[in-house]
Amino acid sequence: MLRNALRNLLAHKLRLLLSGAAVVLGVAFIAGTLTFTDTLNRTFTSLFEDTSADVNITPKAAFETGLAGTGVTSSESSVPESMVAEVAEVDGVALAAGFVQAEGVYLLDRDGEPVGTGGAPGIGTSWAETDEQLGIATMVEGEPPVGRAEIAIDTNTAEKTGYGVGDRAAVLTPGPRLVAEVVGVFKFGDDGGTAGAAITAFDLPTAQEVMLEPGQLSGISVISEDDVSDDVVADRISDVVGSGYDVKTRAEQVEDGAAALEEELSFINTFLLVFAGVALFVGSFLILNTFSMLIAQRTRELALMRALGASRRQITTEVLVEALLLGLAGATSGLAVGFGLAYALKALFGQIGLTLDGSLRLTVDAVVWSYIVGVVVTVLAAYLPARRAARVSPVAAMRADLVTHSKPLRTRTLIGVALSVVGVAALLAVTLPEEGSGLLLALGAACLLLAAITLSPVLAVPFVRFVGVLLPRLAGKTGHLARENALRNPRRTAATSSALMVGLALITGFSIIGASARASVDELVDDALAADYVVSTAIDQPFSPDLADDLREIEGVESVTQERYGVALVEGEQDFFVAYDPATIEQALNVEMASGDVQGMAGNGVLVYESVAEDRGFVIGDELEFVMPNGESAALVVGGLLDDNAPIGPYVMSLETYDSTGGVAVDRSLYVDVADGIDAAAVKAEIASAVDAFPIVDLKDAEQFKDEQRGQVDQMLMLINALLVLSVLIAALGVVNTLVLSVIERTRELGLLRALGMSRRQVRRLVRLESVVISLYGAVLGLGLGIVLGFTLIRFLRADGLTETAVPMLQLVLFLVLGGVIGVIAAALPARRAGRLKVLDAIATE
Amino acid sequence: MTTVEQDMSEPRTTGQVAARCEGLRKVYGEGETEVVALDAVTVAFAKGRFTAIMGPSGSGKSTLMHVMAGLDEATAGQTWIGETELTTLGDKGLTRMRRDMVGFVFQSFNLVPTLSALENITLPMDIAGRKPDTAWLDTVIDTVGLRSRLSHRPAELSGGQQQRVACARALASRPEIIFADEPTGNLDSHSGSDVLAFLRMSVRTMGQTVVMVTHDPVAASYADRVLFLADGRIVDEMADPTADRVLERMKAFDPASAKEA
Ligand SMILES: Nc1ncnc2c1ncn2[C@@H]1O[C@H](COP(=O)(O)OP(=O)(O)OP(=O)(O)O)[C@@H](O)[C@H]1O
Ligand SMILES: [Mg+2]
């Protein structure tokens, strides 16, 4: 049986190639997605694994802020340097060294631009002896820095800037601006990966001076003796330093870091998971589709075997063994191709500034899913049509003019309609992001997608008829034949276009959301911005408050409003807050209030989103307890309720409160208001030159600010679209595959047409037109589905600030055209093949 | 319309040639596997005549038709349809030739399954972008007797009906010559004789030229002339055949050829 199956596979090389290609494509899509997701995750977790000391001592945070990073965000308080000696005395401690680490330290490149602000922070650190012993960082060139005039940089940054040992470079810190000599280049972690962050190292005193305070440390790293476990050492240290500090072993640090990251990356993970689902779906579909066609083609051959005495079982078994072999081979190559895809994606991400350091790794997940889909789906895909083929009576199947008797589509229609009703009902029920509403959304979307797939063959007939009316007019008989071919087997037309439909539905949905997000941003900025200029970094990095002071000095500047923010436990629940100076906030932003006045934030007042207040039962006049990460707390009085669409929230407090509770003195944004009736251009020039002294921040007027905000939306969309383009690409290859198969299937018919005088060009055009019609069908269905899903999602996201609904008409039209173009491109190969058929061969083909 | 009259009146009187070949040779394969399918065949098919080609299986009948119809290339020698030499034409020229000058009827799979009977009949003209001559089309359809079946798809027609549609298609564009390779090979004798009678009538009353390959002496008896092929050569011919005489000839001929080989 095995030998027979093998021989059969090899006997039809092209067929083997095509069906194999379907499996490879499908599996590659899945393996690629899973491998990539893994890399993305590991890029961040490996940061923790490689870079943790055996035991770490840090000031105790009042609560886990859930903010990722290396503890910098919550280092509002510090560890006294004197503690290092105490810790070093503890039994089992081999080495203890204090370190200082903070965000907001930027190395400037030769053009004076900060390095790596494209999406990752600039981090400053002290160089500790322990680092090298722990493998956190290894000096690969030069010496550790000593004194204010020396720094060391990480290998990535050295590569990006071209700085080497001996070069002089400027560094921006939360404190003064330094110019120092690069004396060392170090490798961070095992593989030098920093997730895109630029790291600048100083000696400890300098680090303390520019990032903290002399005599203070961000924490202490400890190397334990080899014969004592980290847990024991940590316990002993805890006893010495007391309860005010967190003492964590390496394992605990990694765990905490990963947990915090998981939360931060949950969006991207969810997206990738959804995407893997789409991959699974598209891949399976492709395989199923191809195999149904193959078996249908082989019906006659199988019937001959039946006529020669083969039992039904034998036929199905043979087909299954063939499918199994093919599935195994396809899954294996698919895995390899998928790995390549992941590699390409990684490079793509690198291009747009998201450096992924985690090396690609074959995960168990990727392998298991690849084989499950490759083998199981292939076997299943072969089994269903094989069973059908085995049931055909030998004589009937031997008829020369075998027609595929398609079952009526009535059951399908009923199921499809039922699914759409459920889907639409679920989507209509989605209103606010209430509990369970996300589930309802997913259910509705899934139902609609399934409904579209189920109904696709039913809708194909009227669609092709409708579009097809034009074809004979455009291309005469060729057009007529192309239309009839597309109509010949609506199931196949639908199946061919389905992958395309799914891809385009996703792209359409996301571009509607994207356009709406951009429109919402515009609207928001227009409504909210009262100031003339905004000063901030591209990615919300903190910067020195000196700038605000400098700007206030400029004549014609009416007010400069600083924005700072953080997290706090508000009556026991963690949330974000923003802080402004109440005296100038109204010149900076238009804050819409649901009740009360903006000035309710003054002193120890606080403003709360109306919906949050409602949820938690706060009313104006209530006193709320805010606990900061550093353990300080404040009792704030609710002074007003913010409209839920207000630009700031959920909690707004005064700068005074922020400072008095030990908030870090760094600004996140400045809103600059210029006096009326003065020379605006001159003032702007002066502001610009002041801002220029701080290379990490940019000056933006309302229009530029909008651009920047839109840019963030665009970048995210680009990421999403890059992945989706992959799905459309795979779908297009699927169309190619199906078309080649159908050309082979119709070899005799095409030969007949050639015999009757059809020219090569006409034959090619025939195949191309059919392909375009099928692709357009997929595109139209996809657009429709995408629009529905997009609109629903917008409704769902309304409360999250997606207030506007915009339909990017031009883009949608472009997608439709894209559908047609994919049709033309996909047809190139099969059309060539069809055109080159030798007339006689075609007639002789069985 | 003058051309129509010419087509119909000319051939029988002038004895002009619709297609011919000279020194035609066709070799398949190379070296060890070389097969000489046609060996120095010279033959002419007169306009307005019905010619049958007979011979043992593998004697080269199909090959001869394919090469003469421009479906396949000759290894050596020349072929003409009307005044045009096929052996000098490229693919474009051959395609045009097949479209405008030649009609085909194969043993099976003659029709495009997605098209109705009528659409199949007019297909060659549609491909060429020509309007069918409706009067002529009506004549052909009535002669084939398929008027009630015109909107049916091939799958809904019997084998005999399908072959008649194929014949009607070959006739509809009024080609110079029709080649039919065992057109009745798949049919019972009743449907077969329908098709044969139809072919003969198209020759007698419409002035069509038909060349037909067959194994059936009865079928051959419908023709004006029978050519006998063996081992790629024309070994005999017979004018105004009857089934008995053809059968007689075949009987004598089978063992002889076996001995030769
Ligand atoms: N494509 C080919 N490749 C190799 N040899 C071929 C090919 N086609 C035909 N032949 C050989 O050429 C010879 C003539 O074949 P042809 O098909 O013309 O015979 P035929 O007279 O039509 O036979 P039948 O009555 O069985 O249809 C045979 O020996 C055949 O094996
Ligand atoms: Mg033959």
Short mmCIF file of N, CA, C and O in Angstrom, two decimals, chain B residues 14-58:
data_model
loop_
_atom_site.label_atom_id
_atom_site.label_comp_id
_atom_site.label_asym_id
_atom_site.label_seq_id
_atom_site.Cartn_x
_atom_site.Cartn_y
_atom_site.Cartn_z
N THR B 14 -15.10 20.57 -60.63
CA THR B 14 -13.71 20.80 -61.00
C THR B 14 -12.75 19.73 -60.49
O THR B 14 -11.64 19.59 -61.00
N GLY B 15 -13.17 18.98 -59.41
CA GLY B 15 -12.25 18.00 -58.85
C GLY B 15 -11.04 18.64 -58.21
O GLY B 15 -9.97 18.03 -58.12
N GLN B 16 -11.22 19.92 -57.75
CA GLN B 16 -10.12 20.61 -57.07
C GLN B 16 -9.74 19.89 -55.78
O GLN B 16 -10.54 19.16 -55.20
N VAL B 17 -8.51 20.17 -55.26
CA VAL B 17 -8.02 19.49 -54.07
C VAL B 17 -8.25 20.35 -52.83
O VAL B 17 -7.92 21.52 -52.82
N ALA B 18 -8.84 19.75 -51.78
CA ALA B 18 -9.07 20.48 -50.54
C ALA B 18 -7.85 20.41 -49.64
O ALA B 18 -7.50 21.37 -48.97
N ALA B 19 -7.20 19.25 -49.62
CA ALA B 19 -5.99 19.09 -48.81
C ALA B 19 -5.15 17.98 -49.41
O ALA B 19 -5.68 17.04 -50.01
N ARG B 20 -3.83 18.14 -49.31
CA ARG B 20 -2.98 17.07 -49.81
C ARG B 20 -1.66 17.07 -49.06
O ARG B 20 -1.34 18.03 -48.35
N CYS B 21 -0.93 15.97 -49.22
CA CYS B 21 0.40 15.94 -48.63
C CYS B 21 1.34 15.21 -49.57
O CYS B 21 0.91 14.45 -50.44
N GLU B 22 2.61 15.48 -49.40
CA GLU B 22 3.60 14.87 -50.28
C GLU B 22 4.79 14.39 -49.46
O GLU B 22 5.35 15.15 -48.68
N GLY B 23 5.13 13.12 -49.65
CA GLY B 23 6.31 12.56 -48.96
C GLY B 23 6.26 12.75 -47.46
O GLY B 23 7.28 12.97 -46.82
N LEU B 24 5.07 12.65 -46.91
CA LEU B 24 4.89 12.95 -45.48
C LEU B 24 5.50 11.86 -44.60
O LEU B 24 5.25 10.68 -44.80
N ARG B 25 6.30 12.28 -43.65
CA ARG B 25 6.95 11.34 -42.75
C ARG B 25 6.77 11.85 -41.34
O ARG B 25 6.89 13.05 -41.06
N LYS B 26 6.47 10.93 -40.47
CA LYS B 26 6.33 11.34 -39.06
C LYS B 26 6.99 10.29 -38.19
O LYS B 26 6.64 9.12 -38.24
N VAL B 27 7.96 10.72 -37.42
CA VAL B 27 8.68 9.80 -36.55
C VAL B 27 8.50 10.26 -35.10
O VAL B 27 8.66 11.43 -34.79
N TYR B 28 8.12 9.33 -34.25
CA TYR B 28 8.03 9.63 -32.82
C TYR B 28 9.25 9.08 -32.12
O TYR B 28 9.74 8.01 -32.47
N GLY B 29 9.72 9.78 -31.16
CA GLY B 29 10.83 9.28 -30.34
C GLY B 29 12.15 9.31 -31.08
O GLY B 29 12.25 9.77 -32.22
N GLU B 30 13.19 8.82 -30.41
CA GLU B 30 14.53 8.82 -31.00
C GLU B 30 15.23 7.52 -30.67
O GLU B 30 14.93 6.88 -29.66
N GLY B 31 16.18 7.17 -31.49
CA GLY B 31 17.04 6.02 -31.24
C GLY B 31 16.25 4.74 -31.03
O GLY B 31 15.42 4.37 -31.85
N GLU B 32 16.49 4.13 -29.89
CA GLU B 32 15.88 2.84 -29.55
C GLU B 32 14.36 2.87 -29.66
O GLU B 32 13.74 1.97 -30.19
N THR B 33 13.80 3.99 -29.13
CA THR B 33 12.34 4.03 -29.03
C THR B 33 11.70 4.63 -30.28
O THR B 33 10.52 4.94 -30.28
N GLU B 34 12.47 4.81 -31.33
CA GLU B 34 11.94 5.46 -32.52
C GLU B 34 10.78 4.67 -33.14
O GLU B 34 10.86 3.46 -33.30
N VAL B 35 9.72 5.37 -33.45
CA VAL B 35 8.58 4.75 -34.12
C VAL B 35 8.27 5.56 -35.37
O VAL B 35 8.06 6.76 -35.29
N VAL B 36 8.27 4.90 -36.50
CA VAL B 36 7.90 5.60 -37.73
C VAL B 36 6.39 5.45 -37.91
O VAL B 36 5.90 4.39 -38.24
N ALA B 37 5.66 6.52 -37.62
CA ALA B 37 4.20 6.45 -37.68
C ALA B 37 3.71 6.67 -39.11
O ALA B 37 2.71 6.09 -39.52
N LEU B 38 4.40 7.53 -39.85
CA LEU B 38 4.05 7.76 -41.26
C LEU B 38 5.33 7.69 -42.07
O LEU B 38 6.35 8.26 -41.68
N ASP B 39 5.23 7.03 -43.20
CA ASP B 39 6.45 6.84 -43.98
C ASP B 39 6.16 7.18 -45.44
O ASP B 39 5.51 6.43 -46.15
N ALA B 40 6.64 8.34 -45.89
CA ALA B 40 6.50 8.77 -47.28
C ALA B 40 5.07 8.66 -47.79
O ALA B 40 4.79 7.98 -48.78
N VAL B 41 4.17 9.30 -47.10
CA VAL B 41 2.76 9.26 -47.53
C VAL B 41 2.47 10.42 -48.47
O VAL B 41 2.78 11.56 -48.17
N THR B 42 1.94 10.10 -49.64
CA THR B 42 1.49 11.14 -50.55
C THR B 42 0.04 10.86 -50.89
O THR B 42 -0.29 9.77 -51.34
N VAL B 43 -0.80 11.86 -50.60
CA VAL B 43 -2.23 11.64 -50.84
C VAL B 43 -2.91 12.99 -51.03
O VAL B 43 -2.42 14.01 -50.56
N ALA B 44 -4.02 12.98 -51.77
CA ALA B 44 -4.79 14.21 -51.97
C ALA B 44 -6.25 13.93 -51.69
O ALA B 44 -6.74 12.84 -52.01
N PHE B 45 -6.92 14.88 -51.05
CA PHE B 45 -8.36 14.75 -50.82
C PHE B 45 -9.09 15.78 -51.67
O PHE B 45 -8.92 16.99 -51.50
N ALA B 46 -9.91 15.27 -52.61
CA ALA B 46 -10.60 16.16 -53.53
C ALA B 46 -11.73 16.89 -52.83
O ALA B 46 -12.31 16.38 -51.88
N LYS B 47 -12.02 18.09 -53.29
CA LYS B 47 -13.13 18.86 -52.74
C LYS B 47 -14.44 18.15 -53.00
O LYS B 47 -14.63 17.54 -54.05
N GLY B 48 -15.33 18.25 -52.00
CA GLY B 48 -16.66 17.70 -52.19
C GLY B 48 -16.70 16.19 -52.18
O GLY B 48 -17.65 15.59 -52.67
N ARG B 49 -15.68 15.58 -51.63
CA ARG B 49 -15.68 14.13 -51.56
C ARG B 49 -15.63 13.67 -50.11
O ARG B 49 -15.15 14.37 -49.23
N PHE B 50 -16.10 12.47 -49.88
CA PHE B 50 -16.13 11.86 -48.56
C PHE B 50 -15.12 10.70 -48.58
O PHE B 50 -15.33 9.73 -49.28
N THR B 51 -14.01 10.86 -47.86
CA THR B 51 -12.97 9.83 -47.87
C THR B 51 -12.89 9.14 -46.53
O THR B 51 -12.94 9.81 -45.49
N ALA B 52 -12.81 7.81 -46.53
CA ALA B 52 -12.62 7.07 -45.29
C ALA B 52 -11.18 6.55 -45.26
O ALA B 52 -10.62 6.22 -46.31
N ILE B 53 -10.58 6.54 -44.06
CA ILE B 53 -9.24 5.97 -43.91
C ILE B 53 -9.35 4.78 -42.97
O ILE B 53 -9.94 4.88 -41.90
N MET B 54 -8.84 3.64 -43.45
CA MET B 54 -8.93 2.43 -42.62
C MET B 54 -7.54 1.83 -42.48
O MET B 54 -6.61 2.18 -43.18
N GLY B 55 -7.44 0.89 -41.57
CA GLY B 55 -6.17 0.23 -41.36
C GLY B 55 -6.10 -0.31 -39.95
O GLY B 55 -6.87 0.12 -39.09
N PRO B 56 -5.16 -1.22 -39.73
CA PRO B 56 -5.06 -1.81 -38.40
C PRO B 56 -4.69 -0.77 -37.36
O PRO B 56 -4.18 0.30 -37.69
N SER B 57 -4.92 -1.13 -36.13
CA SER B 57 -4.57 -0.23 -35.03
C SER B 57 -3.07 0.05 -35.04
O SER B 57 -2.27 -0.85 -35.24
N GLY B 58 -2.70 1.28 -34.89
CA GLY B 58 -1.28 1.64 -34.87
C GLY B 58 -0.70 1.87 -36.24
O GLY B 58 0.50 2.09 -36.39
#
